[in-house]
Coordinates of C-alpha atoms in Angstrom, one line a residue:
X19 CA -8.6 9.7 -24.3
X20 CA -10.7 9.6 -21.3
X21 CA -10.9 11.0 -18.1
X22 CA -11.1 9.2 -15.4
X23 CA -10.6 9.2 -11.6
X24 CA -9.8 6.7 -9.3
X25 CA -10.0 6.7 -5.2
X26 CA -8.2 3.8 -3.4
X27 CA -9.5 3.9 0.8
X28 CA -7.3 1.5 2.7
X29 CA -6.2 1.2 6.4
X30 CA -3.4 3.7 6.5
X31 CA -4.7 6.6 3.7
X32 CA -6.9 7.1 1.2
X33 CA -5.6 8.5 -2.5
X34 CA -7.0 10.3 -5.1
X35 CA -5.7 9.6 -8.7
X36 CA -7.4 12.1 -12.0
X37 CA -6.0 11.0 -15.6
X38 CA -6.0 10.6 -19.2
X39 CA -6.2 7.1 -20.1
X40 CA -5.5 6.0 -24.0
X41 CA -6.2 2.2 -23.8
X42 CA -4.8 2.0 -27.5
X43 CA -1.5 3.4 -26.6
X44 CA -1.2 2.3 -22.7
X45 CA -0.6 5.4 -21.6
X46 CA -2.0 6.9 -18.3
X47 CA -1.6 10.8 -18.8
X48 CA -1.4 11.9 -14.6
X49 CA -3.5 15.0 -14.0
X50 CA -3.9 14.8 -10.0
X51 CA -2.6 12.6 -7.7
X52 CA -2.8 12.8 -4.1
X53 CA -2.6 11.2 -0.7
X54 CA -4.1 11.8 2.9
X55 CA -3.5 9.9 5.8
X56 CA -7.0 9.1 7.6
X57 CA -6.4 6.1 9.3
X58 CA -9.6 4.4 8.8
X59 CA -8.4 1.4 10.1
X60 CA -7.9 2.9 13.7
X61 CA -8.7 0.4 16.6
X62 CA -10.3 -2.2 13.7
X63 CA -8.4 -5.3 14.2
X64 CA -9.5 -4.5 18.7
X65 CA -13.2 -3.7 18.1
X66 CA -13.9 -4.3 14.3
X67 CA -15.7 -1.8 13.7
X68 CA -14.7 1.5 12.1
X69 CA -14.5 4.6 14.9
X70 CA -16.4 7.7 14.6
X71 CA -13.0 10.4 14.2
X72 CA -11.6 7.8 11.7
X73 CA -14.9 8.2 9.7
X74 CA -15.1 11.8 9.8
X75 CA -11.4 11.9 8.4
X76 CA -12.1 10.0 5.6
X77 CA -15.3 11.9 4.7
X78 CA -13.2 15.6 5.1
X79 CA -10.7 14.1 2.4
X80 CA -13.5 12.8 0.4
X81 CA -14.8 16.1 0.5
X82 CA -11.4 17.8 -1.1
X83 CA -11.4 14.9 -3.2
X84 CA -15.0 15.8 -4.8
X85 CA -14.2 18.9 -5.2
X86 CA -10.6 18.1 -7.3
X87 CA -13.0 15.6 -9.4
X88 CA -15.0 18.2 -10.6
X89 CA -12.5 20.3 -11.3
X90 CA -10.8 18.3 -13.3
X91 CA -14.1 17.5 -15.3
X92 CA -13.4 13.6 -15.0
X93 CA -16.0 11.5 -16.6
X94 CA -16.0 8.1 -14.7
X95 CA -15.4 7.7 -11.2
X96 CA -14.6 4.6 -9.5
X97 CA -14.1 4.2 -5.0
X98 CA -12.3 1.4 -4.2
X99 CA -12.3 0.4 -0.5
X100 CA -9.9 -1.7 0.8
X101 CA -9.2 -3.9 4.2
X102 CA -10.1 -1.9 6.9
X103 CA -13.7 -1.6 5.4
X104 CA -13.5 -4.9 4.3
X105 CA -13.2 -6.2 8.1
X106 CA -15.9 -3.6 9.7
X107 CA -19.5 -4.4 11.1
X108 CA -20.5 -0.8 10.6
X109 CA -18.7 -0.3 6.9
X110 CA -22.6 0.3 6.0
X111 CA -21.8 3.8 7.8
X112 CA -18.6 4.3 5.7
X113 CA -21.1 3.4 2.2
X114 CA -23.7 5.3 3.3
X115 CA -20.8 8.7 3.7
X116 CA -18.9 7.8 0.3
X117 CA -21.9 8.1 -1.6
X118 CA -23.4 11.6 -0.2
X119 CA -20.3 13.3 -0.7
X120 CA -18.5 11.3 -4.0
X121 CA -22.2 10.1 -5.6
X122 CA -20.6 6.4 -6.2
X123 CA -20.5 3.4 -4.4
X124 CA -17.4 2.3 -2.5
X125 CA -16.5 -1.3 -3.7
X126 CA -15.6 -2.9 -0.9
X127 CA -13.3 -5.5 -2.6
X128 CA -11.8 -8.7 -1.7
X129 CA -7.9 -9.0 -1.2
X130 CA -8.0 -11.2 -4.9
X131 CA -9.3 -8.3 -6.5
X132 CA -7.6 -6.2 -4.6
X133 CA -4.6 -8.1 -5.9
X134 CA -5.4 -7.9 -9.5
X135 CA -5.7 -4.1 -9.5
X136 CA -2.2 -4.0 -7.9
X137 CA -0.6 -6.0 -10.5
X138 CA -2.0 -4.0 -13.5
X139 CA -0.8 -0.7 -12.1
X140 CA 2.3 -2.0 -11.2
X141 CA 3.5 -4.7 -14.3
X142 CA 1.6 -2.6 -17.1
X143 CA 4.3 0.0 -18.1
X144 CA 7.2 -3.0 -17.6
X145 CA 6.4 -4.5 -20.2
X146 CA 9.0 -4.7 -23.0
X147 CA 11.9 -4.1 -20.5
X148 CA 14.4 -7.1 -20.8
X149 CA 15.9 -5.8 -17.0
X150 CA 13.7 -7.1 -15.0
X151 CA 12.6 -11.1 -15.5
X152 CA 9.5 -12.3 -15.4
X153 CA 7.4 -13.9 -13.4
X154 CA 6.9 -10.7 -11.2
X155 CA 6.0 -11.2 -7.5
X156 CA 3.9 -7.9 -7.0
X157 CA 3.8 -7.4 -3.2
X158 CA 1.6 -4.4 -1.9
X159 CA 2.3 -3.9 1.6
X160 CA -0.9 -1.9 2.7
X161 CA -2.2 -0.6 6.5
X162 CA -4.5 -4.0 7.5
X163 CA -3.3 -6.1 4.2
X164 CA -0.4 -7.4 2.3
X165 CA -1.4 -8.7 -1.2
X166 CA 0.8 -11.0 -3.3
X167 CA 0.7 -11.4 -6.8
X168 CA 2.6 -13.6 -9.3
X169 CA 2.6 -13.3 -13.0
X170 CA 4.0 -12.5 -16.3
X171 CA 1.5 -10.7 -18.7
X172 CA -1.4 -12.0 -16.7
X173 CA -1.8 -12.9 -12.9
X174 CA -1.1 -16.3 -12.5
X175 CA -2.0 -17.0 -8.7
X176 CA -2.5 -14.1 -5.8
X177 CA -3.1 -14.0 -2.0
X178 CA -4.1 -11.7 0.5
X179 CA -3.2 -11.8 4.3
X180 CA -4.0 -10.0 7.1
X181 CA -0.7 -8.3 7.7
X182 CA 0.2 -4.4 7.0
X183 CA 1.6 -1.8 8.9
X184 CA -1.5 -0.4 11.1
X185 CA -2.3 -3.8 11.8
X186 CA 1.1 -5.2 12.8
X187 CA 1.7 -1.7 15.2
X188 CA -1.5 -1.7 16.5
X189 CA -1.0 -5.8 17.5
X190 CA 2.0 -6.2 18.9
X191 CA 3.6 -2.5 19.3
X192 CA 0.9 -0.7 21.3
X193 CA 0.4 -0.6 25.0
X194 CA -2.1 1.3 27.0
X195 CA -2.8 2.8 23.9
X196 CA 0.8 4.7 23.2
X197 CA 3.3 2.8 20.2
X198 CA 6.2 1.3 22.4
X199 CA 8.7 3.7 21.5
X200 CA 11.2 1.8 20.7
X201 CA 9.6 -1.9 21.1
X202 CA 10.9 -4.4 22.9
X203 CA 12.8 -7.3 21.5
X204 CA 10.0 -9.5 22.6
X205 CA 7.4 -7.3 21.1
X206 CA 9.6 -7.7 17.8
X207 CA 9.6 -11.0 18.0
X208 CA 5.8 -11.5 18.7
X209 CA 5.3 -9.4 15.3
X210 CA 8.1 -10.7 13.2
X211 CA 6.3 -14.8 14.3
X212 CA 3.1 -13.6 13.2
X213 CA 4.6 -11.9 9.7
X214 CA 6.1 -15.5 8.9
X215 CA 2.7 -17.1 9.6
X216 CA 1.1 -15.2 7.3
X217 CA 4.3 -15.8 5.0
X218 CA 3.4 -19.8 5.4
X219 CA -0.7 -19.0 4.2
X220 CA 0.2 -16.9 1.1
X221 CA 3.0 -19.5 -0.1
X222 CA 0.7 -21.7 -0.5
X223 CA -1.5 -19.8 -3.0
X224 CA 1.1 -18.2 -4.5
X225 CA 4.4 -20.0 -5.8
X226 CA 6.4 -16.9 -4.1
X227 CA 10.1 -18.2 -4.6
X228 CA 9.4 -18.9 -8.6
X229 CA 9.1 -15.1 -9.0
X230 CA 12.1 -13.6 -10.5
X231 CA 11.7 -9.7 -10.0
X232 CA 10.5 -8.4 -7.0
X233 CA 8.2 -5.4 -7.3
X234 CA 7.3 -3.6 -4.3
X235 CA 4.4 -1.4 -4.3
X236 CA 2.6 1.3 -1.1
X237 CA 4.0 3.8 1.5
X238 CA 6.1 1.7 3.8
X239 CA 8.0 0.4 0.6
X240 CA 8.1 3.5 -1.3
X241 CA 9.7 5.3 1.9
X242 CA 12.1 2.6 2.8
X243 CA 13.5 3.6 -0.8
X244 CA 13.6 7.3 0.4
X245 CA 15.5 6.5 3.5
X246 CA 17.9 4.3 1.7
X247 CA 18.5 7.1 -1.2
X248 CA 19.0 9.7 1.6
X249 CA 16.3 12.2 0.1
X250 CA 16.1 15.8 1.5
X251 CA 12.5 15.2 0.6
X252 CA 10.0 12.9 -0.9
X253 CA 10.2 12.6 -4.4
X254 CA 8.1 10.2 -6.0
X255 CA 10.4 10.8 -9.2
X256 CA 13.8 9.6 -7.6
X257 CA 11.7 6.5 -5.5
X258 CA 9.5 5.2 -9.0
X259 CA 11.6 2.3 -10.1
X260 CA 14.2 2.8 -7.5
X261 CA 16.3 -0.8 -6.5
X262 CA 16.6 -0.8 -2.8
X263 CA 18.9 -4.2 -2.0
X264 CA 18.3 -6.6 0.9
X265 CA 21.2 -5.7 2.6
X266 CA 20.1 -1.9 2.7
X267 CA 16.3 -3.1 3.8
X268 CA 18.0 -4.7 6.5
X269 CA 20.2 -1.7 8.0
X270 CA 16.7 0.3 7.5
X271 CA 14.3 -2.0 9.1
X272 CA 17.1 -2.5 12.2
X273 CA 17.5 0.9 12.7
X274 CA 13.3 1.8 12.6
X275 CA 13.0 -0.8 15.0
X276 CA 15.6 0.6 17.9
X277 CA 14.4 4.7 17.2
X278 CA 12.7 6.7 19.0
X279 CA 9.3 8.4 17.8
X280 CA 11.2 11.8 17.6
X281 CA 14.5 10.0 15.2
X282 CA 11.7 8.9 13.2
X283 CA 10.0 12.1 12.6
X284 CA 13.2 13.7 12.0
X285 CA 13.9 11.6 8.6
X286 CA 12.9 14.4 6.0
X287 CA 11.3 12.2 3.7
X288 CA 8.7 10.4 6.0
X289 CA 5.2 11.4 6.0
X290 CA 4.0 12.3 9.4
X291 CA 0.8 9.4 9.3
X292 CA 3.9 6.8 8.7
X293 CA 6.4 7.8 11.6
X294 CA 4.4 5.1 14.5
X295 CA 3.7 2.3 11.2
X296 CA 6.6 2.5 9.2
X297 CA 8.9 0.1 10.9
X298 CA 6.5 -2.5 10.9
X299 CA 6.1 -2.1 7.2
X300 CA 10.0 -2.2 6.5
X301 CA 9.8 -5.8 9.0
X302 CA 7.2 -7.3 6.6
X303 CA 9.1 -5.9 3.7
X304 CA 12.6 -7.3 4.5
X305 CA 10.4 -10.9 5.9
X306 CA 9.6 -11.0 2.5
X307 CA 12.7 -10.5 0.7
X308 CA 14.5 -13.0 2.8
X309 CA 11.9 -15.9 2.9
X310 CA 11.8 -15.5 -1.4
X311 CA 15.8 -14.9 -1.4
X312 CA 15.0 -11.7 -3.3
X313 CA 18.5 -9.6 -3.3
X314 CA 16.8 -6.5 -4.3
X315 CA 13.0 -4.8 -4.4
X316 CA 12.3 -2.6 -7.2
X317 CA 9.9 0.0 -6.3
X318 CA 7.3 0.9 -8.2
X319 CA 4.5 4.6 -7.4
X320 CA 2.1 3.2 -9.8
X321 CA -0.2 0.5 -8.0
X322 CA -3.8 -0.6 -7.1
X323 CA -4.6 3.0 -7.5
X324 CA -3.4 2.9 -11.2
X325 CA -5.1 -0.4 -11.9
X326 CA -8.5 1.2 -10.6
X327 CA -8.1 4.0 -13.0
X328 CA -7.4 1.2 -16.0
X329 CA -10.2 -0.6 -14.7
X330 CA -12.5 2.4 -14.9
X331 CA -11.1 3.4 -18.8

């Protein structure tokens, strides 16, 4: 066994991950896991360049973070930065941060890497099961990113596009600075056109329709499966490997779309950083099932974050 920890920064929230990892047996023992909503990615795609409170967010969860690594005792470390830092001219300020308070690196990785990590934490623990058909289309709907991966044991091909959640909200749902609340069918529209454009780019990098399990991986997918399972509360147990049909995605997506911020809010399952993001999320979700004809999404906790920590064992 080793102990390892694994940080994954993206647009939307930055999470923590301590385990065991026995590379001879697969299995990833979970010791700590934890998420914080930051929003580093805050006013990125306007100005590109990373603003001072989103910053100082990230660096007061880095700090807690820091403080659970050494509790733990973990032996390797590994910070994995995502799109929003990806995209920045000042990211050197977001390095320069990481490193005082974590004493590694962040990686600022590309969306193929990116991708690759995804896959592992998502496809390594289906192996074996004769349920779900391979190839797998591993989608990870992030805050400024949406990775695509197809494979069996292996990636075969993989994209990355600039649509998520922050990104899409912040485009197309956001005037004078407040979210629309609820947006306007034309706002919809504008964001749903732009979705399918990036659809167009990532199908032709990835053979997206030959996939024949859909696994859906990050918050706005994981709490679309809450909402459709009617939880009094999150509960990563109930969600990991949940099926969530197309059908259902639809009702959700239509219904996220026409509520208000305060109907939103009100869902007992949704995290308070993903009330203003999350319908955009469920749009490129359902966009995605219905371009691939994919009648269900199975929904998988263990992503990027998991493939950093088997990277790091």
């Amino acid at each position: 066994m080793t102990r390892v920890a694994a940080v994954d920064c993206g647009t939307n929230s930055i999470r923590l991950l301590v385990a065991d990892a026995d590379p001879g047996t697969g299995e990833l023992a979970e010791l700590d896991r934890r998420m914080t909503i930051v929003r580093l990615g805050q006013g990125v795609d306007r100005t590109g360049r990373l603003a001072p409170e989103a910053l100082e967010r990230t660096f007061a969860a880095c700090r807690e973070y820091a403080a659970v690594v050494k509790e733990h005792g973990a032996e390797r470390l590994r910070f994995v930065a995502t799109s929003a830092s990806r995209d920045a001219e000042n990211r050197d300020a977001f390095v320069r941060g990481v490193l005082d308070i974590l004493g590694v690196e962040p990686e600022v990785i590309s969306g193929d890497q990116e991708a690759e990590f995804s896959f592992a934490g998502a496809t390594r623990e289906l192996t074996g099961r004769d349920d779900l058909a391979k190839p797998y289309l591993v989608v990870d709907i992030g805050g400024g990113s949406t990775e695509f991966v197809v494979g069996d044991d292996r990636v075969r091909a993989a994209r990355s596009v600039d649509v998520g959640c922050v990104r899409m909200t912040e485009r197309h749902l956001v005037v004078d600075g407040t979210v629309t609340d609820p947006p306007t069918a034309e706002q919809v529209a504008a964001m749903r056109a732009d979705v399918e454009a990036a659809l167009d780019l990532a199908q032709r990098a990835v053979p997206l329709r030959e996939a024949r399990t859909l696994v859906g991986l990050a918050g706005s997918v994981t709490t679309v499966s809450a909402i459709a399972q009617e939880l009094s509360a999150y509960d990563s147990r109930a969600i990991h490997h949940s099926r969530v049909s197309r059908e259902r995605v639809r009702e959700i997506t239509e219904w996220l779309l026409g509520s208000t911020h305060a109907e939103r809010a009100a869902v007992p399952s949704m995290h308070p950083g993903r009330v203003d993001v999350i319908a955009a999320g469920a749009l490129v979700l359902l966009s995605i099932m219905e371009r691939i004809g994919a009648e269900e999404v199975v929904v998988s906790e263990h992503d990027i974050l998991d493939g950093i920590a088997w990277s790091v064992a």
